[in-house]
Amino acid sequence: MTSLPPHILVVDDAVTNRLVLKRMLEAQGHRVSTANDGAAALKLIEAQPFDLVLLDVMMPVMDGFEVLAILRERPDWHKLPVVVISALNDTTSVVRCVSLGATDYLFKPVNQTLLKARVEASLVRKRAQDAEYATLLALEAAQRAKNEYVSLISHELNTPITAIRGYTDLLLKHLRPQLTPPQVQSLEAISALSKLMGELLHDLSDLSRIEAGFLQLEPSIVFLTTVVETARLAVQSLIATKGQHFAVTLEPELPPLWADRVRVVQLLTNLLSNASKYTPPGGKITIGARQLNAATVEVSVSDTGIGIHAEDQPRIFERFFRANNPLARSERGTGLGLHIARLLVEAHGGKITFTSQLGVGTTFTFTLPLEQRDVARPQPGPHAALVRDD
Ligand code: ATP
Ligand code: MG
């Protein structure tokens, strides 16, 4: 495939200048169009793509400064290279043009060699930028395709796995008296493993949706006490089995959050289940919260658990990362919980950090937005109100 030579727009109110520049550029192998003032130039740029604009600064109808300002404001035009041409030694205009975003400049009368060098340099830069942009678009498309694929596969696998678990539980329920202990153990293992697989598939599909930008937060007024209680219920049996103590120390009279209730519960559940999993029996888990400023609340989940080795700390939010600590490895997990937690906090415009000491404990701290009474918020519709009842 042969590509067309670069298309250059020459903008100058003097007909002789236009003709001279056109001839010089055509001699250098470029395609050239011309315009006699700024307004005509913008019309042409609107109608067809150009690779570069040679722009006279002083023109009667719309001068070069105005054209530059308009080009740099429009997202689809702001990367178009513009070489300005000004009167000899009018450095003030040149400085102004450069600050407005001109790529390069030339003085009149235009020297052919200099013109060639400046135009070529700007075109090379533009080609590099275009190639970088195309790579970025291709990467984004590949990422989207991967996420859609993961979503599809997890969804398809989820149905048979749910069925396997259902039938296993049914067998255990009805046949237990007739089964030998090793048979019961095998069925229990199938049930537990299919549950784990279901959880992993759920996390994977959730993650791919979040990463593909499909996470649509449905914010509403949310009371922290309510979401903390829901998350506590979700991990209650885990905490009870290990005989751990659970405490909530929320600052009194905390204003409500402006957040997605379901996602905040998910975030708290991830942190609480970690706190319980990575804390020995009898340990203590605490949820605290305090108002940082008029717009932000800070929530913390602390435990008196095994802690995270300093070496592992920089990688703790990475996808699929699990610490090497054998105490941590003895717990079931896929290494997605914290990665998802961070994505959820960031989707709310917050930040999540942690401090940890090996053998002493860990505290995760994150921020969430408070409801702003004086800011008009879109009200959830009647359907949302039915689904999300705080
Ligand atoms: P899952 O995806 O099921 O949550 P996971 O718990 O292994 O699996 P993350 O929640 O992402 O994954 O946690 C990553 C790793 O960080 C864990 O494997 C564990 O080693 C370490 N970790 C997380 N929370 C704590 C904690 N409170 N105390 C000590 N280590 C922790
Ligand atoms: Mg976890």
mmCIF file of N, CA and C and ligand atoms in Angstrom, residues 270 273-274 277-278 337-338, ligand 2:
data_model
loop_
_atom_site.group_PDB
_atom_site.id
_atom_site.type_symbol
_atom_site.label_atom_id
_atom_site.label_comp_id
_atom_site.label_asym_id
_atom_site.label_seq_id
_atom_site.Cartn_x
_atom_site.Cartn_y
_atom_site.Cartn_z
ATOM 1 N N ASN A 270 -14.038 -7.860 51.930
ATOM 2 C CA ASN A 270 -12.701 -8.312 51.516
ATOM 3 C C ASN A 270 -11.681 -8.052 52.626
ATOM 4 N N SER A 273 -12.477 -10.219 55.798
ATOM 5 C CA SER A 273 -12.171 -11.644 55.665
ATOM 6 C C SER A 273 -10.663 -11.849 55.706
ATOM 7 N N ASN A 274 -9.898 -10.921 55.131
ATOM 8 C CA ASN A 274 -8.437 -11.004 55.266
ATOM 9 C C ASN A 274 -8.031 -10.909 56.733
ATOM 10 N N LYS A 277 -8.846 -14.180 58.300
ATOM 11 C CA LYS A 277 -8.034 -15.303 57.789
ATOM 12 C C LYS A 277 -6.600 -15.223 58.278
ATOM 13 N N TYR A 278 -6.041 -14.003 58.291
ATOM 14 C CA TYR A 278 -4.614 -13.858 58.595
ATOM 15 C C TYR A 278 -4.364 -13.449 60.045
ATOM 16 N N GLY A 337 -8.534 -10.337 46.283
ATOM 17 C CA GLY A 337 -9.331 -9.511 47.202
ATOM 18 C C GLY A 337 -8.829 -8.083 47.345
ATOM 19 N N LEU A 338 -7.531 -7.914 47.590
ATOM 20 C CA LEU A 338 -7.004 -6.561 47.822
ATOM 21 C C LEU A 338 -6.946 -5.752 46.525
HETATM 22 MG MG MG B 2 -8.389 -11.844 50.657
#
